[in-house]
Coordinates of N, CA and C in Angstrom, one line a residue:
M28 N 148.4 55.3 139.9 CA 148.3 56.8 140.2 C 147.8 57.1 138.5
A29 N 147.2 58.3 138.8 CA 146.8 59.0 137.3 C 147.7 59.2 135.7
T30 N 147.4 59.2 134.8 CA 148.5 59.3 133.9 C 148.3 61.2 133.9
K31 N 149.3 61.5 132.8 CA 149.2 63.0 132.7 C 148.0 63.3 132.1
Q32 N 147.9 62.9 131.4 CA 146.3 63.0 130.6 C 145.0 63.0 131.5
E33 N 145.2 62.3 132.6 CA 144.2 62.4 133.4 C 144.2 63.1 134.6
A34 N 145.3 63.5 135.0 CA 145.6 64.6 135.6 C 145.3 65.9 135.3
G35 N 145.9 65.7 133.6 CA 145.4 67.3 132.8 C 144.0 67.4 133.0
G36 N 143.5 66.5 132.3 CA 142.1 66.5 132.4 C 141.2 67.5 133.5
H37 N 142.0 66.8 134.8 CA 141.1 67.3 136.0 C 141.4 68.8 136.2
Q38 N 142.4 68.9 135.8 CA 142.9 70.7 135.9 C 141.9 71.2 135.1
E39 N 141.8 70.7 134.3 CA 140.5 71.7 133.5 C 139.5 71.8 133.5
V40 N 139.1 70.7 134.1 CA 137.4 70.3 134.8 C 137.3 70.9 136.1
G41 N 138.4 71.0 137.3 CA 138.5 70.4 138.4 C 137.6 71.8 139.0
H42 N 137.5 72.9 138.9 CA 136.8 73.7 139.3 C 135.1 73.1 139.5
K43 N 134.9 71.9 138.6 CA 133.6 71.4 138.8 C 133.1 70.7 140.5
S44 N 134.3 70.2 140.8 CA 134.3 69.2 142.4 C 134.4 70.3 143.3
L45 N 132.8 70.2 144.0 CA 133.0 71.1 145.2 C 133.2 70.5 146.5
L46 N 134.0 69.5 146.1 CA 135.0 69.0 147.5 C 136.1 70.1 147.8
Q47 N 136.6 69.9 149.0 CA 137.3 70.7 150.0 C 138.8 70.7 149.3
S48 N 138.9 69.5 148.6 CA 140.4 69.8 147.9 C 140.1 69.5 146.7
D49 N 141.3 69.6 145.7 CA 141.6 68.6 144.4 C 142.3 67.6 145.2
A50 N 143.1 67.2 146.0 CA 143.4 66.0 146.2 C 142.3 65.2 146.5
L51 N 141.8 65.5 147.2 CA 140.5 64.6 147.6 C 139.7 64.3 146.3
Y52 N 139.6 65.1 145.5 CA 138.3 64.9 144.4 C 139.6 63.6 143.4
Q53 N 140.9 64.0 143.5 CA 141.2 63.2 142.7 C 141.4 61.6 143.2
Y54 N 141.3 61.4 145.2 CA 141.3 60.4 145.5 C 140.1 59.8 145.0
I55 N 139.0 60.0 144.7 CA 138.1 59.6 143.6 C 137.9 59.1 142.5
L56 N 138.8 60.1 142.1 CA 138.8 59.1 140.5 C 139.9 58.1 140.5
E57 N 140.9 58.6 141.0 CA 141.7 57.2 141.0 C 141.1 55.9 141.9
T58 N 140.6 56.4 142.8 CA 140.3 54.9 143.5 C 138.6 54.3 143.3
S59 N 137.8 55.3 142.7 CA 136.6 54.6 142.3 C 136.5 55.0 140.7
V60 N 136.4 55.8 140.1 CA 136.2 56.0 138.7 C 137.0 55.8 137.7
Y61 N 138.3 56.0 137.9 CA 139.1 56.0 136.5 C 139.3 54.0 136.7
P62 N 139.6 53.4 137.5 CA 139.8 51.9 137.8 C 138.2 51.1 136.5
R63 N 137.6 51.8 137.3 CA 136.0 50.9 136.8 C 135.5 51.2 135.1
E64 N 136.2 52.8 134.7 CA 136.2 53.5 133.5 C 135.8 52.7 132.2
N65 N 134.7 52.7 131.8 CA 135.1 51.7 130.4 C 136.1 52.2 129.3
E66 N 137.0 51.9 128.5 CA 137.8 51.9 127.8 C 137.2 52.6 126.7
S67 N 136.1 52.9 126.0 CA 135.5 53.6 125.5 C 135.4 54.9 125.9
M68 N 134.7 55.3 127.2 CA 135.1 56.2 127.7 C 135.7 57.2 128.0
K69 N 136.7 56.4 128.6 CA 138.3 56.6 128.7 C 139.0 57.5 127.5
E70 N 138.4 56.7 126.4 CA 139.4 57.3 125.0 C 138.4 58.6 124.5
L71 N 137.3 58.3 124.5 CA 136.3 59.4 124.6 C 136.7 60.9 125.9
R72 N 136.6 60.8 126.8 CA 137.6 61.9 127.8 C 138.8 62.4 127.4
E73 N 139.6 61.5 127.3 CA 141.2 61.6 126.4 C 141.3 62.8 125.3
L74 N 140.4 62.4 124.2 CA 140.1 63.1 123.0 C 139.5 64.3 123.1
T75 N 138.5 64.6 124.2 CA 137.5 65.8 124.5 C 138.4 66.7 125.4
A76 N 139.5 66.2 126.1 CA 140.1 66.9 127.0 C 141.3 68.0 126.0
K77 N 141.2 67.5 124.6 CA 142.3 68.1 124.0 C 141.2 69.3 123.3
H78 N 140.1 69.2 123.3 CA 139.3 70.5 122.7 C 139.3 71.6 123.5
P79 N 139.4 72.5 122.7 CA 139.4 74.0 122.9 C 138.4 74.5 124.0
W80 N 137.0 73.6 124.2 CA 135.8 74.2 124.8 C 135.4 73.1 125.6
N81 N 136.7 72.1 126.1 CA 136.8 70.5 127.3 C 136.2 71.2 128.0
I82 N 136.2 72.4 128.9 CA 135.1 73.0 130.0 C 133.8 72.4 130.1
M83 N 133.3 71.9 128.8 CA 132.3 71.6 129.1 C 131.6 70.4 129.1
T84 N 132.3 69.5 129.3 CA 132.0 67.9 129.4 C 131.7 68.0 130.7
T85 N 131.0 66.7 130.5 CA 130.5 66.0 132.0 C 131.8 65.2 132.7
S86 N 132.2 65.5 134.1 CA 133.1 65.2 134.3 C 133.1 63.4 135.2
A87 N 134.0 62.9 135.0 CA 134.1 61.4 135.1 C 133.3 60.8 136.2
D88 N 133.3 61.7 137.1 CA 132.6 61.1 138.3 C 131.2 61.4 138.0
E89 N 130.7 62.1 137.2 CA 129.3 62.5 137.1 C 129.0 61.3 136.0
G90 N 129.8 60.9 134.9 CA 129.4 59.9 134.1 C 129.1 58.3 134.7
Q91 N 130.2 58.3 136.0 CA 129.9 57.1 136.8 C 128.6 57.1 137.6
F92 N 128.2 58.2 138.0 CA 126.8 57.9 138.7 C 125.6 58.1 137.9
L93 N 125.5 58.9 136.5 CA 124.7 58.8 135.7 C 124.6 57.2 135.1
S94 N 125.6 56.3 135.1 CA 125.7 55.1 134.5 C 125.0 54.2 135.7
M95 N 125.4 54.4 137.2 CA 124.6 53.5 137.9 C 122.7 54.3 138.5
L96 N 122.9 55.3 138.2 CA 121.2 55.9 138.2 C 120.5 55.0 137.2
L97 N 120.9 55.1 135.9 CA 120.0 54.7 134.7 C 119.9 53.0 135.0
K98 N 120.6 52.2 135.5 CA 120.7 50.9 136.1 C 119.6 51.0 137.1
L99 N 119.7 52.1 137.9 CA 118.8 51.6 139.1 C 117.5 51.7 139.2
I100 N 116.9 52.9 138.1 CA 115.6 52.7 137.5 C 115.4 52.0 136.6
N101 N 116.3 51.1 136.1 CA 115.8 50.3 134.6 C 115.4 51.2 133.3
A102 N 116.5 52.2 133.0 CA 115.6 53.2 132.0 C 115.7 52.6 131.0
K103 N 114.7 52.8 130.1 CA 115.1 52.3 128.2 C 114.8 53.3 127.3
N104 N 114.1 54.5 127.5 CA 113.8 55.8 126.9 C 114.2 56.6 127.6
T105 N 115.2 57.8 126.9 CA 115.7 59.0 127.7 C 115.9 59.5 126.6
M106 N 116.5 60.9 127.3 CA 116.6 62.4 126.4 C 117.8 62.9 126.8
E107 N 118.5 63.4 125.9 CA 119.6 64.4 126.3 C 119.8 65.2 126.0
I108 N 119.5 66.3 126.7 CA 119.7 68.4 126.0 C 121.2 68.9 126.3
G109 N 121.6 68.6 124.9 CA 123.2 69.3 125.1 C 123.8 68.4 125.2
V110 N 124.9 67.7 124.2 CA 125.8 66.7 123.6 C 126.8 67.1 123.9
Y111 N 127.5 68.2 123.6 CA 128.7 68.3 123.2 C 129.8 67.1 122.6
T112 N 130.6 66.7 123.1 CA 131.2 65.3 122.4 C 130.6 64.2 122.6
G113 N 129.7 64.1 123.4 CA 129.1 63.1 123.8 C 129.3 62.3 124.8
Y114 N 130.1 62.7 125.9 CA 130.8 61.9 127.2 C 129.4 60.9 127.9
S115 N 128.6 62.2 128.3 CA 127.7 61.5 129.4 C 126.7 60.6 128.6
L116 N 126.5 61.2 126.8 CA 125.5 60.6 126.2 C 126.4 58.5 125.6
L117 N 127.4 59.0 126.0 CA 128.0 57.6 125.9 C 127.7 56.7 127.2
A118 N 128.1 57.7 128.3 CA 127.9 56.7 129.7 C 126.5 56.4 129.8
T119 N 125.4 57.0 129.0 CA 123.7 56.7 128.8 C 123.8 55.2 127.9
A120 N 123.7 55.6 126.7 CA 124.0 54.6 125.6 C 124.6 53.3 126.2
L121 N 125.5 53.4 127.1 CA 126.1 52.0 127.3 C 125.7 51.0 128.6
A122 N 124.7 52.2 129.2 CA 124.1 51.6 130.4 C 122.5 51.1 130.1
L123 N 122.0 51.7 129.1 CA 120.7 51.4 128.6 C 120.9 50.0 128.0
P124 N 119.6 49.0 128.1 CA 119.9 47.8 127.3 C 119.8 48.1 125.9
D125 N 120.2 46.6 125.1 CA 120.6 46.8 123.7 C 119.1 47.4 122.7
D126 N 118.1 47.0 123.3 CA 117.0 47.9 122.5 C 116.4 49.6 123.1
G127 N 117.4 49.8 124.3 CA 117.1 51.4 124.6 C 117.0 52.5 123.6
K128 N 116.5 53.7 124.1 CA 116.8 54.6 123.0 C 117.2 56.1 123.8
I129 N 117.8 56.7 122.9 CA 118.2 58.1 123.3 C 117.9 59.3 122.4
L130 N 117.2 60.1 122.6 CA 116.9 61.1 121.9 C 117.9 62.4 122.0
A131 N 119.0 62.8 121.3 CA 119.7 63.4 121.6 C 120.1 65.0 121.1
M132 N 119.5 65.9 121.5 CA 119.9 66.9 120.9 C 121.2 68.1 121.3
D133 N 121.2 68.7 120.4 CA 122.8 69.8 120.3 C 122.3 70.6 119.2
I134 N 122.8 71.9 119.4 CA 123.2 72.8 118.4 C 124.2 72.9 117.4
N135 N 125.2 71.7 117.6 CA 126.3 71.6 117.1 C 126.6 70.4 116.6
R136 N 126.6 69.9 115.7 CA 126.9 68.7 115.3 C 128.2 68.3 115.2
E137 N 129.1 68.9 114.7 CA 130.1 69.0 114.6 C 131.2 68.3 116.0
N138 N 130.7 68.9 117.0 CA 131.1 68.5 118.1 C 130.7 67.1 118.4
Y139 N 129.6 66.6 117.9 CA 128.9 65.3 118.3 C 129.8 64.5 117.7
E140 N 130.1 64.8 116.5 CA 130.9 64.0 115.4 C 132.4 63.8 115.6
L141 N 132.7 64.5 116.7 CA 133.8 64.4 117.1 C 134.0 63.0 118.3
G142 N 132.9 62.7 118.7 CA 132.8 61.9 119.4 C 132.5 60.4 118.9
L143 N 131.7 60.7 118.1 CA 130.6 59.6 117.3 C 131.6 58.2 116.5
P144 N 132.9 58.4 116.2 CA 133.5 57.1 115.8 C 133.7 56.4 117.4
V145 N 133.8 57.2 118.6 CA 134.3 56.4 119.7 C 133.0 55.4 120.2
I146 N 131.7 56.5 119.9 CA 130.7 56.1 120.5 C 130.2 54.6 119.7
Q147 N 130.6 55.1 117.8 CA 130.0 53.5 117.1 C 131.1 52.5 117.3
K148 N 132.6 52.8 117.8 CA 132.9 51.4 118.2 C 132.4 50.9 119.3
A149 N 132.1 51.4 120.5 CA 131.8 50.7 121.6 C 130.3 49.7 121.3
G150 N 129.6 50.3 119.8 CA 128.8 49.1 119.1 C 127.6 49.9 120.2
V151 N 127.2 51.3 120.3 CA 126.2 51.6 120.9 C 125.2 52.8 120.1
A152 N 125.7 52.8 119.3 CA 125.6 54.0 117.8 C 123.8 54.0 117.7
H153 N 123.7 52.6 117.4 CA 121.9 52.3 117.1 C 121.0 52.8 118.0
K154 N 121.4 53.3 119.4 CA 120.5 53.4 120.6 C 120.1 55.2 120.1
I155 N 121.1 55.5 119.6 CA 121.0 57.0 119.5 C 120.2 57.7 118.3
D156 N 119.2 58.6 118.6 CA 118.7 59.8 117.8 C 119.1 60.8 117.9
F157 N 120.1 61.7 116.9 CA 120.6 62.9 117.1 C 119.8 63.8 116.3
K158 N 119.5 65.2 116.7 CA 119.0 66.1 116.4 C 119.7 67.4 116.3
E159 N 120.3 67.9 115.2 CA 121.1 69.0 115.2 C 120.0 70.5 115.2
G160 N 120.2 71.1 116.0 CA 119.6 72.6 116.2 C 118.6 72.5 117.5
P161 N 118.1 73.7 118.1 CA 117.5 74.1 119.3 C 116.3 73.2 119.7
A162 N 116.2 72.8 120.9 CA 115.5 71.9 121.4 C 114.2 72.6 121.5
L163 N 114.0 73.2 122.1 CA 112.6 74.1 122.1 C 111.6 73.3 120.8
P164 N 111.9 73.9 120.0 CA 111.4 73.8 119.0 C 110.5 71.9 118.4
V165 N 111.5 71.2 118.8 CA 111.3 69.9 119.1 C 110.4 69.2 119.8
L166 N 110.6 69.6 121.3 CA 109.8 69.5 122.2 C 108.9 70.0 122.3
D167 N 108.5 71.1 121.5 CA 106.7 72.0 121.7 C 106.3 70.7 120.6
Q168 N 106.9 69.9 119.4 CA 106.4 69.5 118.3 C 105.7 68.0 118.8
M169 N 106.8 67.7 120.0 CA 106.6 66.3 120.8 C 105.2 66.6 121.4
I170 N 104.8 68.0 121.8 CA 103.8 67.7 123.1 C 102.6 67.9 122.1
E171 N 103.0 68.4 121.0 CA 101.6 69.1 120.2 C 101.5 67.4 119.7
D172 N 102.1 66.4 119.4 CA 102.1 65.3 118.6 C 100.9 64.5 119.7
G173 N 101.1 64.6 121.2 CA 100.5 63.8 122.4 C 101.1 62.6 122.6
K174 N 101.5 61.8 121.3 CA 102.1 60.3 121.8 C 103.3 60.5 122.6
Y175 N 103.8 61.3 123.1 CA 105.0 61.4 123.7 C 105.1 61.7 125.0
H176 N 103.3 62.2 125.7 CA 103.4 62.2 127.1 C 103.9 61.5 127.7
G177 N 104.7 61.1 128.8 CA 104.7 60.7 129.7 C 105.7 59.6 128.9
S178 N 106.5 59.5 128.2 CA 107.2 58.6 127.7 C 108.4 58.4 128.0
F179 N 109.2 59.1 128.7 CA 110.8 59.2 129.0 C 110.9 58.3 130.3
D180 N 112.3 57.9 130.5 CA 112.1 57.2 131.7 C 113.0 58.4 132.4
F181 N 114.0 59.0 131.7 CA 115.2 59.8 132.0 C 115.4 61.0 131.0
I182 N 115.7 61.6 131.5 CA 116.2 63.1 130.8 C 117.1 63.7 131.2
F183 N 118.2 64.1 130.5 CA 119.5 64.8 130.8 C 119.6 66.2 130.4
V184 N 119.5 67.3 130.8 CA 119.9 68.7 131.0 C 121.1 69.0 130.9
D185 N 121.9 69.5 129.8 CA 123.3 70.4 129.9 C 123.3 71.3 129.3
A186 N 122.9 71.9 128.7 CA 122.6 73.2 127.6 C 122.4 74.3 128.4
D187 N 121.8 75.2 127.1 CA 122.0 77.0 127.8 C 121.2 77.2 128.8
K188 N 121.9 77.3 129.9 CA 120.9 77.8 131.0 C 120.2 78.4 131.3
D189 N 119.9 79.8 130.5 CA 119.0 80.3 130.2 C 117.6 79.8 129.9
N190 N 117.9 78.8 129.1 CA 116.3 78.2 128.9 C 116.0 76.9 129.5
Y191 N 116.8 76.7 130.9 CA 116.6 75.7 131.8 C 114.7 75.5 132.0
L192 N 114.4 76.5 132.4 CA 113.3 76.7 133.1 C 112.4 76.4 132.0
N193 N 112.6 77.2 130.7 CA 111.6 76.7 129.8 C 111.6 75.1 129.3
Y194 N 112.8 74.6 129.1 CA 112.7 73.2 129.0 C 112.0 72.6 130.2
H195 N 112.2 72.9 131.2 CA 111.3 72.1 132.5 C 109.9 72.1 132.5
K196 N 109.0 73.3 131.9 CA 107.6 73.6 131.3 C 107.6 72.7 130.6
R197 N 108.6 72.3 129.7 CA 107.7 70.9 128.7 C 108.0 69.7 129.2
L198 N 109.4 69.6 129.8 CA 109.7 68.0 130.0 C 109.3 67.2 131.2
I199 N 108.4 67.9 132.0 CA 107.5 67.9 132.9 C 106.7 66.6 132.2
D200 N 106.3 67.4 131.1 CA 105.0 66.9 130.3 C 105.4 65.2 129.5
L201 N 106.8 65.4 129.7 CA 107.2 64.3 128.8 C 108.0 63.0 129.4
V202 N 108.5 63.3 130.6 CA 109.0 62.4 131.4 C 107.8 61.5 132.4
K203 N 107.8 60.5 132.1 CA 106.3 59.7 133.1 C 106.8 59.9 134.6
V204 N 105.7 59.3 134.8 CA 105.2 59.8 136.4 C 106.5 58.6 137.3
G205 N 107.2 59.3 138.1 CA 108.0 58.1 138.5 C 109.8 58.4 137.7
G206 N 109.4 59.0 136.7 CA 110.7 59.1 135.8 C 111.3 60.2 136.4
I207 N 112.5 59.8 135.9 CA 113.8 61.4 136.3 C 114.2 62.2 135.6
I208 N 114.2 63.6 135.7 CA 115.1 64.8 134.8 C 116.1 65.1 135.7
G209 N 117.4 65.5 135.0 CA 118.4 65.4 135.7 C 118.8 67.0 134.8
Y210 N 118.9 68.1 135.8 CA 119.6 69.3 135.3 C 120.8 69.4 136.1
D211 N 121.7 69.6 135.1 CA 123.4 69.7 135.2 C 123.6 71.0 135.7
N212 N 125.0 71.7 136.4 CA 125.5 73.0 136.7 C 124.4 73.6 137.7
T213 N 123.7 72.8 138.3 CA 123.1 73.6 139.2 C 123.9 74.9 140.4
L214 N 125.1 74.1 141.0 CA 125.7 74.9 141.6 C 126.3 75.7 141.0
W215 N 126.9 75.5 139.8 CA 127.3 76.7 138.8 C 128.6 77.3 139.1
N216 N 129.4 76.7 139.2 CA 130.5 77.2 139.7 C 131.0 77.7 141.3
G217 N 129.8 76.9 142.0 CA 130.0 77.9 143.5 C 129.5 79.1 143.3
S218 N 129.1 79.4 142.1 CA 128.4 81.0 142.1 C 127.3 81.3 142.6
V219 N 126.3 80.7 142.9 CA 125.0 80.2 143.4 C 125.0 81.0 144.7
V220 N 126.3 81.0 145.6 CA 126.9 81.6 146.8 C 127.3 82.4 146.8
A221 N 128.0 83.2 145.8 CA 128.7 84.3 145.8 C 128.2 85.9 146.2
P222 N 129.1 86.8 146.6 CA 128.7 87.9 147.2 C 128.2 88.6 145.8
P223 N 127.7 89.5 145.6 CA 127.3 90.4 144.3 C 128.4 90.8 143.5
D224 N 129.2 91.3 144.5 CA 130.6 91.9 144.1 C 131.9 90.7 143.9
A225 N 131.5 89.7 143.7 CA 132.5 88.6 143.4 C 133.1 88.5 142.1
P226 N 134.3 88.4 141.9 CA 135.1 88.4 140.6 C 134.4 87.2 139.9
L227 N 134.0 87.4 139.1 CA 133.8 86.0 138.6 C 133.6 86.2 136.8
R228 N 134.1 84.9 136.5 CA 133.9 85.1 134.8 C 132.7 85.9 134.3
K229 N 133.1 86.3 133.1 CA 132.0 86.6 132.5 C 130.6 85.7 132.3
Y230 N 130.9 84.5 131.9 CA 129.7 83.9 131.2 C 129.0 83.7 132.5
V231 N 130.1 82.8 133.6 CA 129.8 82.2 134.9 C 128.6 83.6 135.3
R232 N 128.8 84.9 135.7 CA 128.0 85.8 136.1 C 126.7 86.1 135.4
Y233 N 126.8 85.7 133.7 CA 125.9 86.0 132.9 C 124.5 84.8 133.6
F234 N 125.0 83.8 133.7 CA 124.3 82.3 133.6 C 123.7 82.5 135.3
R235 N 124.3 83.1 136.0 CA 124.3 82.7 137.2 C 122.6 83.0 138.0
D236 N 122.3 83.9 137.1 CA 120.8 84.3 137.7 C 119.6 83.1 137.0
F237 N 120.1 82.7 136.0 CA 119.4 81.8 135.6 C 119.3 80.5 136.2
V238 N 120.7 80.5 137.1 CA 120.5 79.0 137.1 C 120.1 79.2 138.8
L239 N 120.0 80.2 139.7 CA 119.2 80.5 140.6 C 118.2 80.7 140.2
E240 N 117.0 81.2 139.4 CA 115.7 81.0 139.1 C 115.2 79.6 138.9
L241 N 116.2 79.2 138.0 CA 115.7 77.5 138.3 C 115.6 76.8 139.6
N242 N 116.7 76.9 140.5 CA 116.5 76.4 141.8 C 116.0 76.7 142.8
K243 N 115.3 78.0 142.4 CA 114.1 78.4 143.2 C 112.7 78.1 142.8
A244 N 112.5 77.6 141.5 CA 111.1 77.2 141.0 C 111.4 75.6 141.1
L245 N 112.5 74.7 140.9 CA 112.3 73.5 141.0 C 112.0 73.2 142.9
A246 N 112.7 74.0 143.6 CA 112.3 73.8 145.2 C 110.8 74.1 145.7
V247 N 110.1 74.1 144.8 CA 108.7 75.2 145.3 C 107.6 74.2 144.2
D248 N 107.9 73.4 143.0 CA 107.4 72.6 141.8 C 106.5 71.7 143.0
P249 N 105.3 71.5 143.0 CA 105.0 70.2 143.9 C 104.5 69.0 143.2
R250 N 105.0 69.6 141.7 CA 104.8 67.8 140.5 C 106.0 67.2 140.6
I251 N 107.1 67.4 141.4 CA 108.6 66.6 141.9 C 108.7 67.2 142.9
E252 N 109.9 65.7 143.2 CA 110.6 65.5 144.2 C 112.0 65.6 144.0
I253 N 112.8 66.5 144.7 CA 114.2 66.7 144.3 C 115.3 66.6 144.9
C254 N 116.6 66.0 144.6 CA 117.3 65.9 145.4 C 118.7 67.0 144.5
M255 N 119.2 67.9 145.4 CA 120.7 68.5 144.9 C 121.9 68.1 145.3
L256 N 122.5 67.5 144.3 CA 123.9 66.6 144.7 C 124.7 67.4 143.9
P257 N 126.0 67.4 145.1 CA 127.1 68.2 144.7 C 128.1 67.0 144.2
V258 N 127.4 66.5 142.5 CA 128.6 65.6 142.4 C 128.9 66.8 140.9
G259 N 130.2 66.3 140.2 CA 130.3 67.7 139.3 C 130.1 69.1 139.2
D260 N 129.4 69.6 139.0 CA 129.1 71.3 138.8 C 127.7 71.3 139.5
G261 N 127.6 70.3 140.4 CA 126.0 70.1 140.8 C 125.0 69.6 140.1
I262 N 124.1 68.8 140.3 CA 123.2 68.0 139.5 C 121.8 67.9 140.6
T263 N 120.8 68.6 139.8 CA 119.6 68.2 140.3 C 118.7 67.4 140.2
L264 N 118.4 66.1 140.8 CA 117.7 65.2 140.3 C 116.2 65.5 140.7
C265 N 115.0 65.7 139.5 CA 113.4 65.9 140.0 C 112.9 64.6 139.2
R266 N 112.3 64.2 140.5 CA 111.6 62.9 140.5 C 110.0 63.3 140.1
R267 N 109.4 62.8 139.2 CA 107.8 63.6 138.7 C 106.8 62.7 139.5
L268 N 106.2 63.5 140.4 CA 105.2 62.7 140.8 C 103.7 62.5 140.5
S269 N 103.3 64.0 139.7 CA 102.4 63.5 139.2 C 102.4 64.3 137.7

């Protein structure tokens, strides 16, 4: 059985599950996710559950999925835009080889530093290069430098949804051919199919159009093949073809 803390964490982020019932989601967590969850991951998840913005965290099942994906593609050089307290970042750092690298960017260092002691205790902090501030100027500089073109095996984006398309325009140059970009929240609380007059929370309604625009653009981008998965709040994987 899940502890109260684990069950409580699910209640806070349960909206992210697009399964038929919370009970079915809980079954996945208790059967497949929590028993295999790294102790550091569990510690960071429980720490994050106490934070007032815990709705922003990556769900435990998505963390497990990312870990498996990174190992399957033998990722070594990765990027993460939008870190929060670092749950998905820790999942990535644990999955990468010891000489793996993650360029991690977020506008809030304070949240990152909340989870940093757990990351350090896990022995993977040396893999992370954290940059505080907006990601777009950093990406522009990397493209201008020239040496970063096609250099990333995997890029995970879980940040400001109104900039997802702006990120994509740049990241498609930075990820290698055959590499993967993962965009989180592409089903956006299920609001992507909500009728225009549906009673949505203000932030959900505000960002919905940006998510819809991204989904349309990715679906017709000839440079990538895509797979949209109902994991967490929806994640779209884009494999660069050219």
